[in-house]
XYZ file of C-alpha atoms in Angstrom:
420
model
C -36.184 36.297 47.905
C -32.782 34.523 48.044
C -33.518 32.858 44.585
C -34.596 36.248 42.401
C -31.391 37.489 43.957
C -29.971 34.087 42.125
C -31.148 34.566 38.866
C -30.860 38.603 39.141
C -26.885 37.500 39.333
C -27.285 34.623 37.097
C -28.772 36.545 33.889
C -25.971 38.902 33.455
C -23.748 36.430 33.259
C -25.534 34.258 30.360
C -26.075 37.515 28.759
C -21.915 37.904 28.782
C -21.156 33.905 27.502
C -23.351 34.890 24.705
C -22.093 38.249 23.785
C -18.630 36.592 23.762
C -19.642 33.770 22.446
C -21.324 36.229 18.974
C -17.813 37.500 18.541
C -16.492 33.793 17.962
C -19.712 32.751 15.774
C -17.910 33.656 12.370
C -15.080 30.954 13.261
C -16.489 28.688 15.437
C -19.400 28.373 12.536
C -16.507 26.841 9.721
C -14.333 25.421 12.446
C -16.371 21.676 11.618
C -14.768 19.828 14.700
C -16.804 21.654 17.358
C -19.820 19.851 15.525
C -18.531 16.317 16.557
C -20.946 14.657 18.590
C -24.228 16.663 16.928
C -26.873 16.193 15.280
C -26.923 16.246 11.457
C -29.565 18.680 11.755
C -27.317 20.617 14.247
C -24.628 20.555 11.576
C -26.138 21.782 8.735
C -28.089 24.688 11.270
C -24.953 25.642 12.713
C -22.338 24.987 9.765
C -24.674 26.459 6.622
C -23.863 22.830 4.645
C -26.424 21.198 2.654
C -25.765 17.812 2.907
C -27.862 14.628 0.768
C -27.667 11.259 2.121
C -25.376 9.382 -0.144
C -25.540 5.866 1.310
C -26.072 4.212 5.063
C -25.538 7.274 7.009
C -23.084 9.017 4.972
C -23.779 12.261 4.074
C -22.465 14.600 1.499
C -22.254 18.655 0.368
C -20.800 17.904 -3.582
C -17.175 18.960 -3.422
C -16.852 20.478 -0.265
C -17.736 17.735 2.946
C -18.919 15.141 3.974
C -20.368 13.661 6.911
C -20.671 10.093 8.856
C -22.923 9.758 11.075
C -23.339 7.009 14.044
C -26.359 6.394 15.951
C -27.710 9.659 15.204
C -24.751 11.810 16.052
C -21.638 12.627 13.706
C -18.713 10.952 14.277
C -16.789 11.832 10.999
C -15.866 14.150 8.560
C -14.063 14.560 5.088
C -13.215 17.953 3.712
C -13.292 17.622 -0.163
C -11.650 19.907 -2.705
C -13.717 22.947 -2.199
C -14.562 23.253 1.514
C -11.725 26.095 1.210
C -14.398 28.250 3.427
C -14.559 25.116 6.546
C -11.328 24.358 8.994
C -10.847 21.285 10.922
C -8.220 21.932 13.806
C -7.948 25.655 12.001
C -6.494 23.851 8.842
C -8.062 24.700 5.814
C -8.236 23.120 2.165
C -5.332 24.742 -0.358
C -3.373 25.903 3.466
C 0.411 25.498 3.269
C 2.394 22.691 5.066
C 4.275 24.870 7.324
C 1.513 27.168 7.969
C -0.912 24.050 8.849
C 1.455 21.787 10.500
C 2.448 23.904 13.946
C -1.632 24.059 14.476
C -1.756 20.300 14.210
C 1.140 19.993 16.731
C -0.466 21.891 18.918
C -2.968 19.462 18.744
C -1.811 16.147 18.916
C 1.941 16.469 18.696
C 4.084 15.088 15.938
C 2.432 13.043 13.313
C 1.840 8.961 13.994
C 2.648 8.408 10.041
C 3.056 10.129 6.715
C 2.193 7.913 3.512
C 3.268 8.779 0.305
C 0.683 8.361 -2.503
C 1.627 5.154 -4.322
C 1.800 7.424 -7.499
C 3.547 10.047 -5.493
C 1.395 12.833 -6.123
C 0.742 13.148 -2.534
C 1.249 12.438 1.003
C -0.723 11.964 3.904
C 0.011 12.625 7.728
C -1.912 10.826 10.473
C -2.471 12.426 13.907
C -3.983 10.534 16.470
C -4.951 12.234 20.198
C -7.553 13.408 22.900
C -10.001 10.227 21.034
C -9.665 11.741 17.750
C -7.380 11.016 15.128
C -6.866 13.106 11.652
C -5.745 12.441 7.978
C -4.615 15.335 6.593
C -3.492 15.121 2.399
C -0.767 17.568 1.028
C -0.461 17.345 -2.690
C 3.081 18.066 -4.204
C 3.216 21.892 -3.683
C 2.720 20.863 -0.074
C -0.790 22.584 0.163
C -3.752 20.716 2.363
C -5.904 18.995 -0.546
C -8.333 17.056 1.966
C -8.581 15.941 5.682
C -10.961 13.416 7.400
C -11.492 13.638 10.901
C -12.377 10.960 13.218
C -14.414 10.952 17.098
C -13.028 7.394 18.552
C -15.709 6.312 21.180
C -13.695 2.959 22.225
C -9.968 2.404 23.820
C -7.531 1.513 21.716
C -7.483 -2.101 21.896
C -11.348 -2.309 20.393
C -11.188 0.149 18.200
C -11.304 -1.382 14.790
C -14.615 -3.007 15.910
C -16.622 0.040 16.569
C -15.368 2.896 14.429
C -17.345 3.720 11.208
C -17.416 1.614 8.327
C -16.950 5.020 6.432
C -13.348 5.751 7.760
C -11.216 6.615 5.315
C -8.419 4.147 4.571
C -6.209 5.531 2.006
C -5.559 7.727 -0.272
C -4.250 6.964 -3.964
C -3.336 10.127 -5.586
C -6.905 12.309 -5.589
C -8.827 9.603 -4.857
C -10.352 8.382 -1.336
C -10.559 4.514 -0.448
C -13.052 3.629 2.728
C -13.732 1.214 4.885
C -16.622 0.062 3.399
C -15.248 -0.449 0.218
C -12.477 -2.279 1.321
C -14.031 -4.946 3.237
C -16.290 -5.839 -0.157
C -13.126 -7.265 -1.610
C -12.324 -8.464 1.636
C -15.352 -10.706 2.527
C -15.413 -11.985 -0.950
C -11.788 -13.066 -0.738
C -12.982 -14.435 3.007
C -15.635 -16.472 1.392
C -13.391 -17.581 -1.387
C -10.581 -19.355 0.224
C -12.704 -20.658 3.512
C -14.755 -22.491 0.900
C -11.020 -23.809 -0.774
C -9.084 -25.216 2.603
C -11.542 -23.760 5.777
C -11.316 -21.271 8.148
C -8.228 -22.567 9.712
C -6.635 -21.268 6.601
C -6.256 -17.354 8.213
C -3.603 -18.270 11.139
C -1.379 -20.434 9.422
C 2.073 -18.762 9.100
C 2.462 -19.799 5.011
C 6.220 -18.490 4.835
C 7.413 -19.184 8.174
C 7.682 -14.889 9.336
C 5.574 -14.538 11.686
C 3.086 -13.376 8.929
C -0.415 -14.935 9.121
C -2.854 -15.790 5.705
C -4.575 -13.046 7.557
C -2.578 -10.340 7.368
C -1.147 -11.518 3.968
C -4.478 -11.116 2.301
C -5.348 -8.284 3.852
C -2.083 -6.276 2.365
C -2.319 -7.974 -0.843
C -5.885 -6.644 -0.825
C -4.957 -3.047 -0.165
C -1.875 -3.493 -3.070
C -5.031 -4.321 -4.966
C -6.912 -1.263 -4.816
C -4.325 0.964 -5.133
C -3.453 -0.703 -7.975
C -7.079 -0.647 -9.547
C -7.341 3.013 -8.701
C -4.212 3.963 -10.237
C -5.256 1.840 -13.680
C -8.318 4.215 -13.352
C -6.790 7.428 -13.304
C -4.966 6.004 -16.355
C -8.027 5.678 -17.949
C -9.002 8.325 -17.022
C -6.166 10.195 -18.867
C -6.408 8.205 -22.112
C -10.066 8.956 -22.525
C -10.605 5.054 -21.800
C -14.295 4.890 -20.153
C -16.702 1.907 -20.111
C -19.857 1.590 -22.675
C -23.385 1.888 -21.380
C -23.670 -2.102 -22.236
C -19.983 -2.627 -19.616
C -21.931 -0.034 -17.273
C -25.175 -2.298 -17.051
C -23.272 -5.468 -16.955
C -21.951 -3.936 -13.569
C -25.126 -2.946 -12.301
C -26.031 -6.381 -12.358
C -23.631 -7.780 -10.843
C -23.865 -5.390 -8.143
C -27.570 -6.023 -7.979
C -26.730 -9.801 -7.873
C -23.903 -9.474 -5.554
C -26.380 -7.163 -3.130
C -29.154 -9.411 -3.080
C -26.740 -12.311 -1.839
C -25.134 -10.639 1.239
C -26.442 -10.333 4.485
C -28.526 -8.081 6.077
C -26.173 -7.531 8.902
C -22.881 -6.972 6.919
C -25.206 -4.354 4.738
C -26.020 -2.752 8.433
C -22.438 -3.220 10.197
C -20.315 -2.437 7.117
C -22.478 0.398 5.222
C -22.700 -1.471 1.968
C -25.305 -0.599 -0.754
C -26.154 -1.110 -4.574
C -24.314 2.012 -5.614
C -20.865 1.140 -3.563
C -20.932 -2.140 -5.537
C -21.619 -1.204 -8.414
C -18.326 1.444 -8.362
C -16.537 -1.611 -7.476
C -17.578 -3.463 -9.942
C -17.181 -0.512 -12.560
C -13.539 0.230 -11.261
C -12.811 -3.674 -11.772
C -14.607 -4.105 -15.556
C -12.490 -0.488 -16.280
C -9.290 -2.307 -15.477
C -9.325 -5.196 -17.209
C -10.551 -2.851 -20.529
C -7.259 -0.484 -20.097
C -5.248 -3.779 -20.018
C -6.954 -5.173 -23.393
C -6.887 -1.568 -24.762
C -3.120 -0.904 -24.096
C -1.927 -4.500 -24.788
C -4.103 -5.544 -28.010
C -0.934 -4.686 -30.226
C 1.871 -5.826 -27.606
C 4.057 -8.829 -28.532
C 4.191 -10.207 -25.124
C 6.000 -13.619 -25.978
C 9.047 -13.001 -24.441
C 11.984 -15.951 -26.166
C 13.804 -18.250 -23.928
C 17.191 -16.292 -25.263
C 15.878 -13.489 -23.749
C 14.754 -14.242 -20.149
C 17.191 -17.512 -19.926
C 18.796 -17.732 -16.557
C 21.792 -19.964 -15.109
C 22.533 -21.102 -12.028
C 26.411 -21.734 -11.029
C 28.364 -22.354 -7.924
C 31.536 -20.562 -7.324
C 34.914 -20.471 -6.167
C 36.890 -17.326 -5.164
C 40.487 -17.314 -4.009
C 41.619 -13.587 -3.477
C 44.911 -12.182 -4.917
C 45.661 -9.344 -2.185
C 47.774 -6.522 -3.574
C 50.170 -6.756 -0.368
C 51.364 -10.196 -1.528
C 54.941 -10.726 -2.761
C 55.459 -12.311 -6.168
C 56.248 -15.579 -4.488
C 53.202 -15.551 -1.889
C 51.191 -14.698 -5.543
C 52.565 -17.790 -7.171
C 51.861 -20.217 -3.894
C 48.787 -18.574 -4.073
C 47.879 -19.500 -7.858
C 49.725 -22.865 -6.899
C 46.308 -23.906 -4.582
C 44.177 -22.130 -7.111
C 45.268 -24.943 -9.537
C 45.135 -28.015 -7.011
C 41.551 -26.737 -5.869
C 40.774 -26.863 -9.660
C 42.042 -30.341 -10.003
C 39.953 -31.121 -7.540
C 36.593 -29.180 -8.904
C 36.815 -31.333 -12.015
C 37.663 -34.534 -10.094
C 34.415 -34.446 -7.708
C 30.716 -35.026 -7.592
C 29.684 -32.454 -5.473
C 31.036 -28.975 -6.346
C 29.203 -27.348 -4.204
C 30.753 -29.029 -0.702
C 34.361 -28.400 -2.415
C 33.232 -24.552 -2.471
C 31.731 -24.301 0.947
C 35.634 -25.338 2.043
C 37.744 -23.987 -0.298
C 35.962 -20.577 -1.093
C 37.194 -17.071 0.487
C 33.561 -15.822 -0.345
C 30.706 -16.344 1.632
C 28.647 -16.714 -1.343
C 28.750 -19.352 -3.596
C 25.369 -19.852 -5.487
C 24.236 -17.364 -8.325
C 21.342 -17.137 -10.598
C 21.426 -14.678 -13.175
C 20.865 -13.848 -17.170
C 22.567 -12.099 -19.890
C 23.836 -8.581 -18.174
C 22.839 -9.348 -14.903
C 25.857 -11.217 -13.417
C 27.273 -10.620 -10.550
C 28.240 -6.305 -10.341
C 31.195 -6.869 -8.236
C 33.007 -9.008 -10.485
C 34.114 -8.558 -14.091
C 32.255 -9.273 -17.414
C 34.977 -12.213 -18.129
C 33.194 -13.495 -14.775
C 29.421 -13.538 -16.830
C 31.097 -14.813 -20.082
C 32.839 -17.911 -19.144
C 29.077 -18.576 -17.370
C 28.020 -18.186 -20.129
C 30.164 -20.872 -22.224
C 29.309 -23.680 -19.609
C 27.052 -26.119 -20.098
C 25.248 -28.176 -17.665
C 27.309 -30.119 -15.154
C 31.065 -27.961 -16.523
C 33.752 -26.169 -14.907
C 35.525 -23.758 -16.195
C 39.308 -22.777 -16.592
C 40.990 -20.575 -14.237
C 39.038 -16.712 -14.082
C 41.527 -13.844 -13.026
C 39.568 -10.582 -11.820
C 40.486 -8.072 -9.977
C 39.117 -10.035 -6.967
C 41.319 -12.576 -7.403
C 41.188 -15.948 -9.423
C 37.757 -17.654 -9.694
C 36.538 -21.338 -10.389
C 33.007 -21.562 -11.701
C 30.944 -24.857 -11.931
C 27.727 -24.435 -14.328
C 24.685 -26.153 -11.767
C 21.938 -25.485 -14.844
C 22.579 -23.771 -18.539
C 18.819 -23.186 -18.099
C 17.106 -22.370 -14.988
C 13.626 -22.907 -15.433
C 11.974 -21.597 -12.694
C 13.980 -18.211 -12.823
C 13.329 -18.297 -16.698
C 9.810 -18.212 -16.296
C 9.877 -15.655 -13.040
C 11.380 -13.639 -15.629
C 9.050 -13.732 -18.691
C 6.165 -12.867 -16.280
C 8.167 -9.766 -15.003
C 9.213 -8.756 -18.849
């Protein structure tokens, strides 16, 4: 008797969660992060998507979201260009930056980081809290242009060992860089120099700051892909695409490259034909815009043009407070000290005494010299040969002594032709 009584009181009030809850299901259906931790078949029930497995549990609606998902429950999503009808967080795709951003704070409180674009066509803010963390993308009218949204199952300390391979990992202008794809050029650069000096080679500190071959790699890596995704949307822009013979050639090397990996880095890092081959392709389209846009380029660059010269230097300031006899005395030492810099050996030690500027080594070419002093300064350099010293310089800094260490500095020559 006691329990009808129960479920006499009990039924009214399921009957009033659900009529409340019917008045939320218009929102709550587009609002995509109340779907974290479903099924996919939950998702696309509850959401209206159609999603079609693209690769290793990644799952995509063209144009508008897609979906990771991690031992059979999502843990990620990406709204794409025209998921304009979806919100994650109540943001929305083409949403305004001032209209989206006190919703975020609400959230998770100010923004970890915002990234500009290395093109600069747009920016991306990254929110981390409550085991979730957000990229959101604002293009350069400020309006929300794509957001990926992340469930974090681990602490903070593990975390880049257990969240999806699919994570997005930048952005370079419209286009979306993963996980996955990052660790394909990551491995093979692994492989590559362990094979060359061992797998000691990733702690040792190669420039002395702290920096380890590790992380070294793994930045020059990312500079990398920006790079190669920039070159495409160059390409892109010039009508420069690849021939169906350049498109096969990188389906075999993907085919090649897949059949050598192993079965649990395909598992653990999501990696399949198709992701390769779009590597490959993105690689085989750079190296064609380079030929294409340099066939007719004169790139030998003449020694007259990149030369640089290294000399040492003496300053001896001429302060405007001094009298006209404290001026003379003072051009009086500038004379003995340049007796003395065409008497000695070593320059350099006579200018680490005699100098009243902390500087005394410069390396430079034709228009570069040093801004702070005149163009006489560059000139005379220019007049030395290997081994001279020059007259007496008056500049406005004072009077200046300049010993010629090289007329041509090779290594700085040839740093320049690569940069010209």
């Amino acid at each position: 008797m006691k329990l009808t009584k129960k479920i006499k009181l009990i039924i009214p009030m399921l009957l009033a969660v659900l009529v409340l809850s019917s008045c939320k299901v218009g929102e709550e259906r587009y609002e995509l992060t109340s779907y974290i931790g479903d099924t996919l078949a939950d998702f696309q029930k509850g959401s209206g998507a159609k999603l079609e497995l693209e690769s290793n549990d990644v799952y995509v609606m063209e144009g508008v979201v897609q979906v990771i998902v991690k031992d059979g429950k999502i843990n990620a999503l990406t709204l794409l260009s025209d998921a304009s009808d979806y919100t994650v967080n109540g943001v929305s795709i083409g949403m305004e930056l001032t209209q989206a951003e006190p919703l975020l704070k609400a959230v998770y409180g100010k923004e970890i980081s915002k990234v500009i674009s290395p093109d600069e066509t747009a920016s991306t803010y990254y929110y981390l809290g409550q085991n979730k963390k957000l990229y959101v993308t604002y293009d350069l009218n400020n309006k929300v242009i794509g957001m990926s949204y992340y469930y974090i199952a681990t602490d903070e300390d593990i975390r880049d060992e257990n969240v999806s391979t699919g994570e997005l990992m930048m952005m370079v202008g419209d286009t979306r860089v993963y996980y996955n794809e990052a660790i394909i050029y990551i491995k093979s650069a692994m492989d590559h120099y362990e094979d060359e000096y061992s797998k000691g080679i990733w702690n040792v500190d190669i420039y002395g700051d702290g920096r380890t071959f590790d992380q070294l790699l793994k930045d020059e890596i990312v500079k990398q892909i920006s790079e190669l995704k920039i070159i495409k949307g160059q390409a892109e822009k010039q009508g420069i695409i690849l021939s169906e013979e350049e498109q096969a050639r990188a389906r075999s090397y993907a085919k090649e490259h897949y059949a050598g990996l192993a079965v649990k880095d395909i598992d653990q890092y999501f990696i399949t034909e198709e992701l390769l081959k779009n590597v490959y392709e993105d690689n085989l389209l750079a190296n064609k815009m380079f030929e294409t846009t340099t066939i007719n380029v004169d790139n030998n660059v003449p020694d007259e043009t990149a030369k640089q010269i290294t000399i040492n230097h003496i300053l001896i300031r001429n302060h405007d407070n001094l009298t006209a006899e404290e001026r003379q005395q003072a051009f009086n030492k500038v004379q003995d000290i340049w007796e003395q810099a065409k008497a000695t050996d070593d320059f350099k030690t006579l200018a680490e005494g005699k100098s009243e500027s902390e500087l005394i080594e410069y390396t430079f070419g034709r228009g570069g010299g040093p801004e702070e002093f005149s163009d006489s300064f560059e000139q005379a350099a220019f007049t030395l040969k290997t081994g001279e010293v020059s007259d007496i310089i008056t500049t406005e800094y004072g009077w200046h002594i300049l010993y010629c260490v090289t007329d041509f500095d090779e290594d700085a020559t040839i740093q320049v032709k690569e940069a010209i």
